């Protein structure tokens, strides 16, 4: 942006964050090593080897911009660091007190709502504008009250509660709304439990999932080592302004647009999957549900495996020993993600279960890729001090790094013999992770079924080696003495966990870890970053490249024009996620991105991930719609391909888009409900923009993705109520002319003409006058650059 402002005659040094900007470098790590005591060091060394250019760029930014702080790699996940260290609940500035708030460039920013700080996720595009002083524009949201009653059962975890809430609120419908939790049941939940529930807010579709501050919140601030005097000032302020809540006092309950209830006593142990976080399955039903999914039609709950192949078994050899894989075999088991690793109760629960399992003589098969990636160093500290870390290690759950890792798709490679067996048998292999998202193709290319589960259940399924087990009737395993060990024999109760938590999760741990968080990484300290105010671009870099978004930008506004005779690049059904649009994980060896990197002299071992190469538009444009599980209605199989209609050829999506671009043809995308669900990934808007997509026509949008499209100047169109592609008879093979009126207003209906002669109307989803201003500027960043330059 500084380069663009300079080209337009402005002062580039005006580009600085106006509000405090904290950046925690996480989830770049791939879990390339596991089940080894030195895996943490190996992964961190490899991370710096692969990502040195990116880290130098970020370190340059921390020096070149004022009011910006960077937490180095290897420190943790931003949301957990925010919860345990950065968040203040009440700000004290120049003698004035006011409530803390935050917007973050990840949808799980909502985790901080569990502490009573109102926060939500926005796309990186919008966040950049916010840092430069641009207010957030939004339609005033409805607030849904979620009343919690009762007490959780002794064997239930916070993960079980949040997966239950996620399914419930998806059914209620809270997209674009705030959810506030209230009622006597809230008082039964720790801050870690509340943060887990607030963290998965994007999975149930809300904008924010707020837990007001109460005495438990104040106690958490003290427990995590915050200054006690400041905490007491925070409490007094909140009492004075009526913001300190007593959840047992119903007279304090606010008025809500709508109220829904959950009795915590009705929650049972559960998982979610095999393809979406809202598809909750009780643990008691997991075996039956998976076997039903095997034969069901291809879809969110189906793999369409022929009945005669349901019991296929493939033998293989790993490290000199013979093993077997079948449908439902677990090949990845990961304790990962901000959702759960911030929660001492489930992390210590996993540790206690591991201790009991080892003492009972149970083991995990060596080919299963096990990993433990905590969200902060505090977790490692209390697992070690409580004596459970060695038991986790014995089962293969060594600390492999601090970051999102498997949850975002950086699980690293599986053993070659395992991949060969999966491929040979066309097996539905399984990943089990304590994450928040399990969309197709996200966790690993070779795990077609992925289940979200609590950390203790991750270990349980790793020991069992399969998802096709009924824990109530079948043993986890048989020990060397021939004794059958059942899950109930080793499962810790909430009371057992709380005793250990109260003893070992103490303020001193938090203070010790966080007082040195910005200086503890020696590799980061040794990085030599340029000191110029303008970044010096290296044309040979395959990681960092000057983006083309501002090429040709002028101070004068260009009047938006009607989109004429656009082709449809892709036609989708429901729930196309940002993982489908812009994957963050593995770069397939036969993909356009791979071909580009090989043309630059790189080998497949050096590809790294899409997430790590997001600083290079040439890679990211080629990675757009590159998910191997993409379902495009123009193609009769899954894969990142489409039809180039002028020639009739089936091409990779990027190659087809390039053909259209060279011929001067604009493009659109057709989609169903919940388009853009999932991560707040700005490349899911930047990528289509670079491919030449001018508009998306969908039945509904997830909030952040619609905002990102607006931010890039891509028009989000929505079918009129009761209409969709089917009811309008749209095949996607037509050509579309989208009439852009001279005078625009928020959410106006516009006319769309087809080359078949058919005409229909759609809603232009610019929801505010400010968003229309961005559109007239070609996007929010163009608007900010013109504003800064003038």
Coordinates of N, CA and C in Angstrom, one line a residue, residues 209-293:
X209 N -20.2 -14.3 19.7 CA -20.8 -15.3 20.7 C -20.3 -14.8 22.1
X210 N -21.1 -13.9 22.6 CA -20.6 -13.1 23.8 C -21.0 -13.7 25.1
X211 N -20.0 -13.8 26.0 CA -20.3 -14.1 27.4 C -20.0 -12.9 28.3
X212 N -20.9 -12.2 28.9 CA -20.6 -11.0 29.7 C -19.7 -11.4 30.8
X213 N -19.0 -10.3 31.3 CA -18.0 -10.5 32.4 C -18.8 -10.8 33.7
X214 N -18.2 -11.8 34.5 CA -18.8 -12.0 35.8 C -17.6 -12.3 36.7
X215 N -17.8 -12.7 38.0 CA -16.7 -12.9 38.9 C -15.7 -14.0 38.5
X216 N -16.2 -15.0 37.7 CA -15.4 -16.0 37.2 C -14.4 -15.4 36.2
X217 N -14.8 -14.5 35.4 CA -14.0 -13.8 34.4 C -12.9 -13.0 35.2
X218 N -13.2 -12.3 36.2 CA -12.3 -11.6 37.0 C -11.2 -12.6 37.6
X219 N -11.7 -13.7 38.1 CA -10.8 -14.7 38.7 C -9.8 -15.2 37.7
X220 N -10.3 -15.4 36.4 CA -9.4 -15.9 35.3 C -8.3 -14.9 35.0
X221 N -8.6 -13.6 35.1 CA -7.6 -12.6 34.8 C -6.4 -12.7 35.9
X222 N -6.8 -12.9 37.1 CA -5.8 -13.1 38.2 C -5.1 -14.4 38.0
X223 N -5.8 -15.5 37.6 CA -5.2 -16.8 37.5 C -4.1 -16.8 36.4
X224 N -4.4 -16.0 35.3 CA -3.4 -15.9 34.2 C -2.3 -14.9 34.4
X225 N -2.2 -14.3 35.6 CA -1.0 -13.5 35.9 C -1.2 -12.0 35.6
X226 N -2.4 -11.6 35.3 CA -2.6 -10.1 35.1 C -2.4 -9.4 36.4
X227 N -2.0 -8.1 36.3 CA -1.7 -7.3 37.4 C -3.0 -7.2 38.3
X228 N -2.9 -7.6 39.6 CA -4.0 -7.7 40.4 C -4.7 -6.3 40.7
X229 N -3.9 -5.3 40.8 CA -4.4 -4.0 41.1 C -5.2 -3.5 39.9
X230 N -4.7 -3.7 38.6 CA -5.5 -3.4 37.4 C -6.8 -4.2 37.3
X231 N -6.7 -5.4 37.7 CA -7.9 -6.3 37.6 C -9.0 -5.8 38.5
X232 N -8.6 -5.3 39.7 CA -9.6 -4.8 40.7 C -10.2 -3.5 40.1
X233 N -9.4 -2.6 39.4 CA -9.9 -1.4 38.8 C -10.9 -1.8 37.7
X234 N -10.6 -2.9 37.0 CA -11.5 -3.4 35.9 C -12.8 -3.8 36.5
X235 N -12.8 -4.5 37.6 CA -14.0 -4.9 38.3 C -14.8 -3.7 38.8
X236 N -14.2 -2.7 39.4 CA -14.9 -1.6 39.9 C -15.6 -0.8 38.7
X237 N -14.9 -0.7 37.6 CA -15.4 0.0 36.4 C -16.7 -0.7 35.9
X238 N -16.5 -2.0 35.8 CA -17.7 -2.8 35.3 C -18.9 -2.8 36.2
X239 N -18.6 -2.8 37.5 CA -19.7 -2.6 38.5 C -20.4 -1.3 38.3
X240 N -19.6 -0.2 38.1 CA -20.1 1.1 38.1 C -21.0 1.4 36.9
X241 N -20.6 0.7 35.7 CA -21.4 0.9 34.5 C -22.4 -0.2 34.3
X242 N -22.6 -1.1 35.3 CA -23.6 -2.1 35.1 C -23.3 -3.2 34.2
X243 N -22.0 -3.5 34.0 CA -21.6 -4.5 33.0 C -21.1 -5.8 33.7
X244 N -21.1 -5.9 35.0 CA -20.6 -7.1 35.7 C -21.9 -7.9 36.0
X245 N -21.9 -9.1 35.4 CA -23.1 -9.9 35.4 C -23.1 -11.0 36.5
X246 N -24.3 -11.2 37.1 CA -24.5 -12.3 38.0 C -25.5 -13.2 37.2
X247 N -25.0 -14.3 36.7 CA -25.9 -15.2 35.8 C -27.0 -15.9 36.6
X248 N -26.9 -15.9 37.9 CA -28.0 -16.6 38.6 C -29.1 -15.6 39.0
X249 N -28.9 -14.3 38.7 CA -29.9 -13.3 38.9 C -30.7 -13.0 37.6
X250 N -31.8 -13.5 37.5 CA -32.6 -13.4 36.2 C -33.0 -12.0 36.0
X251 N -33.1 -11.1 37.0 CA -33.5 -9.7 36.8 C -32.4 -9.0 35.9
X252 N -31.2 -9.5 35.8 CA -30.2 -8.9 35.0 C -30.2 -9.3 33.6
X253 N -31.1 -10.3 33.2 CA -31.2 -10.8 31.9 C -31.6 -9.7 30.9
X254 N -30.9 -9.5 29.8 CA -31.4 -8.5 28.8 C -32.6 -9.0 28.0
X255 N -33.1 -8.0 27.2 CA -34.1 -8.4 26.2 C -33.4 -8.8 25.0
X256 N -33.9 -9.9 24.3 CA -33.2 -10.3 23.1 C -34.2 -10.4 22.0
X257 N -33.7 -10.4 20.8 CA -34.6 -10.6 19.6 C -35.3 -11.9 19.6
X258 N -34.5 -12.9 20.1 CA -35.0 -14.3 20.1 C -34.3 -15.0 21.3
X259 N -34.9 -16.0 21.9 CA -34.3 -16.7 23.0 C -34.4 -18.2 22.7
X260 N -33.2 -18.9 22.7 CA -33.2 -20.4 22.6 C -32.5 -20.9 23.9
X261 N -32.8 -22.2 24.2 CA -32.3 -22.8 25.4 C -31.5 -24.1 25.2
X262 N -30.6 -24.4 26.1 CA -30.0 -25.7 26.2 C -29.8 -26.1 27.6
X263 N -30.2 -27.2 28.0 CA -30.0 -27.8 29.3 C -28.7 -28.6 29.2
X264 N -27.6 -28.1 29.9 CA -26.3 -28.7 29.8 C -26.3 -30.2 30.2
X265 N -27.3 -30.6 31.0 CA -27.4 -32.0 31.5 C -27.7 -32.9 30.3
X266 N -28.3 -32.4 29.3 CA -28.7 -33.2 28.1 C -27.5 -33.5 27.2
X267 N -26.4 -32.8 27.4 CA -25.3 -33.0 26.4 C -24.6 -34.3 26.7
X268 N -24.3 -35.0 25.6 CA -23.6 -36.3 25.7 C -22.3 -36.3 25.0
X269 N -21.3 -37.1 25.3 CA -20.1 -37.2 24.5 C -20.3 -37.3 23.0
X270 N -19.7 -36.5 22.2 CA -20.0 -36.6 20.8 C -18.8 -36.1 19.9
X271 N -18.9 -36.4 18.6 CA -17.9 -35.9 17.6 C -18.7 -35.2 16.6
X272 N -18.0 -34.6 15.6 CA -18.7 -34.0 14.5 C -18.0 -34.4 13.2
X273 N -18.8 -34.8 12.2 CA -18.2 -35.1 10.9 C -19.2 -36.0 10.1
X274 N -18.7 -36.6 9.0 CA -17.3 -36.7 8.6 C -16.8 -35.5 7.7
X275 N -17.7 -34.5 7.4 CA -17.2 -33.5 6.5 C -17.6 -32.0 6.9
X276 N -18.4 -31.9 8.0 CA -18.8 -30.5 8.4 C -18.8 -30.5 10.0
X277 N -18.5 -29.3 10.5 CA -18.4 -29.2 12.0 C -19.8 -29.2 12.6
X278 N -20.9 -28.9 11.9 CA -22.2 -28.9 12.5 C -22.9 -30.3 12.5
X279 N -22.3 -31.3 11.9 CA -22.9 -32.6 11.8 C -22.5 -33.5 13.0
X280 N -23.1 -33.2 14.1 CA -22.8 -33.8 15.4 C -23.3 -35.3 15.4
X281 N -22.4 -36.1 16.0 CA -22.8 -37.6 16.1 C -22.4 -38.0 17.5
X282 N -23.4 -38.5 18.3 CA -23.1 -39.0 19.6 C -22.0 -40.1 19.5
X283 N -21.1 -40.2 20.4 CA -20.1 -41.2 20.4 C -20.7 -42.6 20.4
X284 N -21.8 -42.8 21.1 CA -22.4 -44.1 21.1 C -23.0 -44.5 19.7
X285 N -23.1 -43.5 18.8 CA -23.7 -43.8 17.4 C -22.6 -43.7 16.4
X286 N -21.3 -43.5 16.7 CA -20.3 -43.2 15.7 C -20.1 -44.4 14.8
X287 N -20.0 -45.6 15.3 CA -19.8 -46.8 14.4 C -20.9 -46.9 13.4
X288 N -22.1 -46.9 13.9 CA -23.3 -47.1 13.0 C -23.4 -45.9 12.0
X289 N -23.1 -44.7 12.4 CA -23.2 -43.5 11.6 C -22.2 -43.6 10.4
X290 N -21.0 -44.0 10.8 CA -19.9 -44.0 9.8 C -20.3 -45.1 8.7
X291 N -20.8 -46.2 9.2 CA -21.1 -47.3 8.2 C -22.3 -46.9 7.4
X292 N -23.2 -46.1 7.9 CA -24.3 -45.6 7.0 C -23.7 -44.6 6.0
X293 N -22.8 -43.8 6.4 CA -22.1 -42.8 5.5 C -21.4 -43.5 4.4

